[in-house]
Short mmCIF file of C-alpha atoms in Angstrom, two decimals:
data_model
loop_
_atom_site.label_atom_id
_atom_site.label_comp_id
_atom_site.label_asym_id
_atom_site.label_seq_id
_atom_site.Cartn_x
_atom_site.Cartn_y
_atom_site.Cartn_z
CA MET P 1 0.15 0.31 -0.35
CA PRO P 2 1.34 3.49 -0.80
CA LYS P 3 2.62 5.57 2.31
CA GLU P 4 0.07 8.22 1.52
CA ILE P 5 -2.75 5.82 2.00
CA LYS P 6 -1.30 4.03 4.83
CA SER P 7 -0.93 7.46 6.75
CA ASP P 8 -4.76 8.51 6.05
CA LEU P 9 -5.47 5.10 7.36
CA ARG P 10 -3.71 5.80 10.59
CA LYS P 11 -4.83 9.33 10.99
CA TYR P 12 -8.43 8.52 10.49
CA GLN P 13 -8.41 5.33 12.82
CA ARG P 14 -6.76 7.42 15.45
CA ALA P 15 -9.67 10.00 15.26
CA GLU P 16 -12.53 7.56 14.49
CA VAL P 17 -11.72 4.35 16.01
CA GLY P 18 -10.64 5.58 19.58
CA PRO P 19 -14.37 7.00 20.31
CA ILE P 20 -15.97 4.30 19.04
CA TRP P 21 -14.10 1.96 21.46
CA LYS P 22 -14.53 3.95 24.36
CA GLN P 23 -18.36 4.23 23.58
CA GLU P 24 -18.67 0.68 23.48
CA VAL P 25 -16.59 -0.04 26.48
CA SER P 26 -18.34 2.65 28.69
CA SER P 27 -21.74 0.86 27.53
CA GLY P 28 -21.09 -2.27 29.13
CA VAL P 29 -19.07 -0.57 32.23
CA GLY P 30 -22.29 -1.12 34.67
CA VAL P 31 -22.73 -4.57 33.99
CA THR P 32 -20.94 -5.83 37.43
CA SER P 33 -19.98 -3.32 40.12
CA ILE P 34 -15.91 -4.11 39.83
CA ALA P 35 -15.95 -3.61 36.05
CA ALA P 36 -17.08 -0.39 36.46
CA ARG P 37 -13.94 0.76 38.46
CA THR P 38 -11.75 -1.72 36.20
CA PHE P 39 -12.66 -0.66 32.83
CA LYS P 40 -13.33 3.06 33.62
CA SER P 41 -10.04 4.18 32.37
CA GLY P 42 -7.24 3.19 30.41
CA ASN P 43 -9.35 2.24 27.33
CA THR P 44 -6.59 2.98 24.08
CA VAL P 45 -6.88 2.08 20.51
CA LYS P 46 -3.10 1.92 18.89
CA ALA P 47 -3.49 2.67 15.24
CA GLY P 48 -1.93 0.45 12.30
CA ALA P 49 -1.96 -1.93 9.96
CA VAL P 50 -3.28 -4.23 12.50
CA ILE P 51 -5.42 -2.32 14.88
CA THR P 52 -5.07 -3.02 18.80
CA LEU P 53 -7.84 -2.28 21.10
CA LYS P 54 -6.70 -2.14 24.66
CA ALA P 55 -9.10 -1.69 27.60
CA GLY P 56 -8.26 -1.36 31.48
CA GLY P 57 -4.61 -1.00 31.05
CA SER P 58 -4.35 1.96 34.05
CA ASN P 59 -1.80 1.47 36.35
CA LYS P 60 -3.23 3.72 39.10
CA LYS P 61 -4.00 1.90 42.49
CA LEU P 62 -7.80 1.53 43.30
CA SER P 63 -9.20 1.40 46.73
CA GLY P 64 -8.23 -2.15 47.26
CA GLY P 65 -4.63 -1.87 46.41
CA ALA P 66 -4.41 -3.58 43.12
CA THR P 67 -4.46 -1.78 39.94
CA ALA P 68 -7.13 -2.02 36.92
CA ALA P 69 -4.45 -3.74 34.83
CA GLU P 70 -4.23 -6.89 37.50
CA LEU P 71 -8.01 -6.84 37.76
CA VAL P 72 -8.90 -6.98 33.88
CA ARG P 73 -9.00 -10.81 33.77
CA PRO P 74 -11.31 -11.57 36.95
CA ALA P 75 -13.47 -8.49 36.03
CA GLU P 76 -13.92 -9.43 32.38
CA PHE P 77 -14.50 -13.04 32.88
CA GLY P 78 -15.40 -13.69 36.73
CA THR P 79 -14.59 -16.79 38.99
CA THR P 80 -15.61 -20.13 39.64
CA ARG P 81 -14.15 -19.60 43.45
CA ARG P 82 -17.07 -17.08 44.62
CA ASP P 83 -18.40 -19.22 47.61
CA LYS P 84 -14.96 -20.91 48.34
CA SER P 85 -13.47 -19.58 51.58
CA THR P 86 -9.78 -18.88 52.47
CA LYS P 87 -8.55 -19.52 55.83
CA TYR P 88 -5.63 -17.75 57.35
CA TYR P 89 -4.31 -16.80 61.11
CA ARG P 90 -4.44 -13.44 62.38
CA THR P 91 -3.18 -11.84 65.96
CA SER P 92 -5.75 -9.64 67.47
CA PRO P 93 -4.81 -6.63 69.51
CA ASN P 94 -4.41 -8.28 72.78
CA GLY P 95 -2.09 -11.03 71.43
CA THR P 96 -4.09 -14.18 71.03
CA ARG P 97 -3.81 -15.96 67.59
CA HIS P 98 -7.10 -17.27 66.08
CA THR P 99 -8.22 -18.16 62.66
CA VAL P 100 -10.12 -16.38 60.42
CA THR P 101 -12.29 -17.36 57.53
CA ARG P 102 -13.30 -15.11 54.50
CA ARG P 103 -14.79 -15.22 51.02
CA THR P 104 -12.12 -13.69 49.25
CA SER P 105 -13.58 -13.85 45.68
CA ARG P 106 -17.34 -12.63 46.79
CA GLN P 107 -17.11 -9.56 44.87
CA LEU P 108 -15.86 -11.08 41.70
CA PRO P 109 -19.03 -12.21 39.23
CA ASN P 110 -19.72 -15.42 38.42
CA ARG P 111 -17.78 -17.34 35.27
CA ARG P 112 -18.56 -16.58 32.03
CA ARG P 113 -16.47 -17.70 29.03
CA GLY P 114 -17.90 -14.93 26.97
CA GLY P 115 -16.90 -12.23 29.00
CA TYR P 116 -18.88 -9.32 30.59
CA VAL P 117 -17.61 -5.86 29.07
CA ILE P 118 -14.69 -6.15 26.65
CA TYR P 119 -15.55 -9.27 24.55
CA PRO P 120 -19.07 -8.08 23.94
CA ALA P 121 -17.87 -4.54 23.28
CA ALA P 122 -15.22 -5.95 20.54
CA GLY P 123 -17.92 -7.71 18.83
CA ARG P 124 -19.99 -4.63 18.61
CA SER P 125 -17.03 -2.36 17.63
CA THR P 126 -15.47 -4.73 15.33
CA LYS P 127 -17.82 -4.34 12.33
CA ARG P 128 -18.38 -0.42 12.61
CA ILE P 129 -14.35 -0.53 12.67
CA VAL P 130 -13.64 -2.63 9.76
CA SER P 131 -16.47 -0.90 7.69
CA LEU P 132 -14.81 2.73 8.60
CA SER P 133 -11.46 1.26 7.63
CA VAL P 134 -12.61 -0.34 4.31
CA GLN P 135 -14.63 3.25 3.53
CA THR P 136 -11.34 5.04 4.33
CA VAL P 137 -9.23 3.12 2.05
CA THR P 138 -11.88 3.10 -0.69
CA ARG P 139 -12.22 6.82 -0.43
CA ARG P 140 -8.17 7.63 -0.64
CA ILE P 141 -7.95 5.20 -3.54
CA TYR P 142 -10.57 7.15 -5.43
CA ASP P 143 -9.13 10.24 -4.40
CA SER P 144 -5.76 9.58 -6.04
CA ILE P 145 -7.50 8.20 -9.30
CA GLU P 146 -9.61 11.26 -9.57
CA GLY P 147 -6.60 13.51 -8.84
CA GLY P 148 -4.08 11.84 -11.16
#
């Protein structure tokens, strides 16, 4: 492909694909409570011959101490360990040691192979992005034929 067409394609991708991707991700953010915090920021598009869509790539720490990038997989696909418990020992303020049992994965949604936010957003946005790329290339080729 000629350099000018590649340049135009990347320019249109950056200008048009980014808002499409961010809109689709934000439409699914309210599905689960953890998704709202994980996918709120860090949604980017890398333009080029192969478009790369990224979501939840922020490295800013959330209130629990984890980053959004660390929670992307459990927030997107959930867990099968929702009702499993974790036991550990703790020392109370008066110095006695006792066992604590917690459900540490309770805040995660149930396991879903198709995902909750990103996979559905990618499915909806891919059609729009491919259509935009084809239109851009076609328009650029047509303009170069008409102008030359």
